Amino acid sequence: MERPCEPGSVRPTQFQPATSRFSYPSSDLAFFDVMAGEPVNVNEFEELAREALPKMNYDYFRGGAEDQYTLKENVAAFQRILFRPRVLVDVSSIDMSTSILGYKLSAPIMIAPTGMHELAHPEGEMATARAAARSNTIMVLSFSSSKTIEEVASSSQAVRFYQLYVYRQRDIAVTLVQRAERNGFKALVLTVDTARLGRRELDIRNRLVIPSIRNLEGLLSVEIDPTAGSGLEALASQVMDTSLNWKDIEWLKSITSLPILIKGVLTAEDARKAVEVGVAGVIVSNHGARQLDYSPATINVLEEVVQAVEGKVPVIFDGGIRRGTDVFKALALGAQAVMVGRPVVYGLAARGEAGVVRVMQMLKDELELTMALSGCPTVKDITRRHVFTESDRLRSSL
Ligand SMILES: Cc1cc2nc3c(=O)[nH]c(=O)nc-3n(C[C@H](O)[C@H](O)[C@H](O)COP(=O)(O)O)c2cc1C
Ligand SMILES: CCCCCCC(=O)C(=O)O
């Protein structure tokens, strides 16, 4: 199918479709590590995505807010955490499996909600959902998905959670939550760090044109001036319910029987409140550094949140996960699982469904190796004593 290359659309001719080279079961995927030109780690998918996408689309995925200080920190902070590996432990068999809200995963690595996957690949979230099923993991579908709840639900058997933004028009949330429930989504992820959209200067400069968010068809009508900066910012400023507050969790509970997780918690105070209001899980996230710049790197606040939650609900982590070693560090600091944002969309942009499977498999392979070399045969064996953080360093120098 030939399509013109226009802002907001992808260039189909630049995508390498999932060929038989990439359709092997995941157990054979290590074979491709040695294929010339193929990425050998998750970071290398970013360059392929950059080559595959129009600049506007790539910038939407890669960008952070303002000075992008937090964007760099999310990754750099992991590099300041070192290991305390234990030796002479039987690691002949490594079991990475875990469960979240009772759903078993092959490894504690989930797919974070990211908007508008059609800007990465024509098959959008349907391809991502199929990859989630093949990777035996949970996918959190973004409220701002390009494909509908129904399309995603019918495209794969993966366990899916539904991410929610609350717009001023509350009936939109009610309708979409009902559709998510009807279509077998297992939990709601309420994102609470987006009362207003962070200032993403790449999108402003590119005058980001957003493709249609099809779940909203017939529910919402907004006028967006395509010449005036970021289309996403224009949308957010018209629709987001900036009055949303802790009391509204009761309202959300009243419209759904699904468990509710809160995404975007960065402090002990908010973690305690989240537990008080009865959420089923807390997600430590700074929205991939796209909202409030100079928020701390998420890995630097994970422990504070974990301590405040006192094991009452699971704590999930995201932000800057690019290696299996990062996954291990987050688990050591108390996360039950991590979610991955950009690497998944880069995999999707570069190789479609197979690219996402590959990204997830790379992270799993690296986590497995890290567990073996740290003396941890199961995820339960990973403890706080297996890592040495900046605060440990400060404490030990006092
Ligand atoms: C392109 C992009 C779109 C995103 N869209 C959403 C979204 O629709 N809803 C949401 O809750 N978070 C969204 N996020 C934040 C992610 O869920 C996640 O917190 C973040 O990507 C994790 O950081 P990482 O990209 O370094 O893995 C988005 C992030 C990116 C990069
Ligand atoms: C109306 C709010 C749009 C948010 C779009 C997706 C998102 O969260 C992002 O970071 O981009």
Short mmCIF file of C-alpha atoms and ligand atoms in Angstrom, two decimals, residues 57-63 71 74-75 111-117 140-145 163-165 189-194 200 232 263 283-290 298 317-322 339-346, ligand 1:
data_model
loop_
_atom_site.label_atom_id
_atom_site.label_comp_id
_atom_site.label_asym_id
_atom_site.label_seq_id
_atom_site.Cartn_x
_atom_site.Cartn_y
_atom_site.Cartn_z
CA ASN A 57 7.43 11.16 14.94
CA TYR A 58 10.86 10.19 16.28
CA ASP A 59 11.09 13.45 18.25
CA TYR A 60 7.69 12.78 19.84
CA PHE A 61 8.95 9.46 21.17
CA ARG A 62 12.40 10.49 22.25
CA GLY A 63 11.66 13.89 23.73
CA LEU A 71 15.48 12.67 30.77
CA ASN A 74 16.60 8.77 34.45
CA VAL A 75 19.31 6.82 32.64
CA ILE A 111 5.09 -2.69 28.67
CA ALA A 112 4.42 0.90 29.80
CA PRO A 113 1.55 2.91 28.31
CA THR A 114 2.84 5.09 25.50
CA GLY A 115 0.61 7.11 23.22
CA MET A 116 -0.03 6.90 19.50
CA HIS A 117 1.86 3.84 18.32
CA VAL A 140 -0.64 -1.24 29.63
CA LEU A 141 -2.64 0.32 26.80
CA SER A 142 -2.41 4.11 26.66
CA PHE A 143 -5.56 6.22 26.85
CA SER A 144 -4.06 7.99 23.83
CA SER A 145 -3.67 4.85 21.74
CA GLN A 163 -4.32 3.53 31.35
CA LEU A 164 -6.72 6.35 32.07
CA TYR A 165 -6.59 10.13 31.81
CA VAL A 189 -3.78 2.60 35.58
CA LEU A 190 -4.71 6.15 36.51
CA THR A 191 -1.96 8.54 35.41
CA VAL A 192 -1.79 11.43 37.86
CA ASP A 193 1.20 13.47 36.69
CA THR A 194 -0.46 15.08 33.67
CA ARG A 200 8.13 19.34 25.16
CA LEU A 232 -0.80 17.43 21.80
CA LYS A 263 0.96 6.04 38.02
CA ILE A 283 3.67 3.11 39.96
CA VAL A 284 6.81 5.14 40.53
CA SER A 285 7.13 7.21 37.37
CA ASN A 286 8.03 10.69 36.15
CA HIS A 287 6.32 10.00 32.82
CA GLY A 288 9.60 9.27 31.12
CA ALA A 289 10.76 12.80 32.02
CA ARG A 290 8.12 14.38 29.78
CA THR A 298 12.78 7.68 39.31
CA PHE A 317 8.71 1.19 38.54
CA ASP A 318 9.42 2.94 35.24
CA GLY A 319 11.88 5.44 33.77
CA GLY A 320 15.22 4.84 32.11
CA ILE A 321 15.20 1.05 31.98
CA ARG A 322 17.58 0.19 29.12
CA MET A 339 7.75 -1.09 32.85
CA VAL A 340 9.53 -0.09 29.67
CA GLY A 341 8.42 2.85 27.50
CA ARG A 342 10.70 4.18 24.74
CA PRO A 343 12.62 0.97 23.96
CA VAL A 344 9.31 -0.72 23.12
CA VAL A 345 8.30 1.99 20.65
CA TYR A 346 11.77 1.99 19.13
C1 LIG B 1 6.24 8.62 23.54
C2 LIG B 1 5.70 8.43 24.93
C3 LIG B 1 4.34 8.45 25.12
C4 LIG B 1 3.84 8.26 26.41
N1 LIG B 1 2.49 8.21 26.58
C5 LIG B 1 1.99 7.96 27.81
C6 LIG B 1 0.59 7.83 27.99
O1 LIG B 1 -0.19 7.92 27.06
N2 LIG B 1 0.16 7.60 29.24
C7 LIG B 1 1.00 7.48 30.31
O2 LIG B 1 0.55 7.26 31.43
N3 LIG B 1 2.34 7.57 30.15
C8 LIG B 1 2.83 7.80 28.93
N4 LIG B 1 4.20 7.86 28.76
C9 LIG B 1 5.08 7.57 29.89
C10 LIG B 1 5.38 6.07 29.97
O3 LIG B 1 4.28 5.35 30.40
C11 LIG B 1 6.53 5.75 30.92
O4 LIG B 1 6.25 6.35 32.15
C12 LIG B 1 7.90 6.21 30.42
O5 LIG B 1 7.99 6.07 29.03
C13 LIG B 1 9.00 5.40 31.08
O6 LIG B 1 10.25 5.87 30.73
P1 LIG B 1 11.16 5.23 29.55
O7 LIG B 1 10.60 5.74 28.26
O8 LIG B 1 12.50 5.78 29.87
O9 LIG B 1 11.08 3.73 29.69
C14 LIG B 1 4.71 8.07 27.50
C15 LIG B 1 6.09 8.05 27.28
C16 LIG B 1 6.59 8.23 26.01
C17 LIG B 1 8.07 8.17 25.80
#
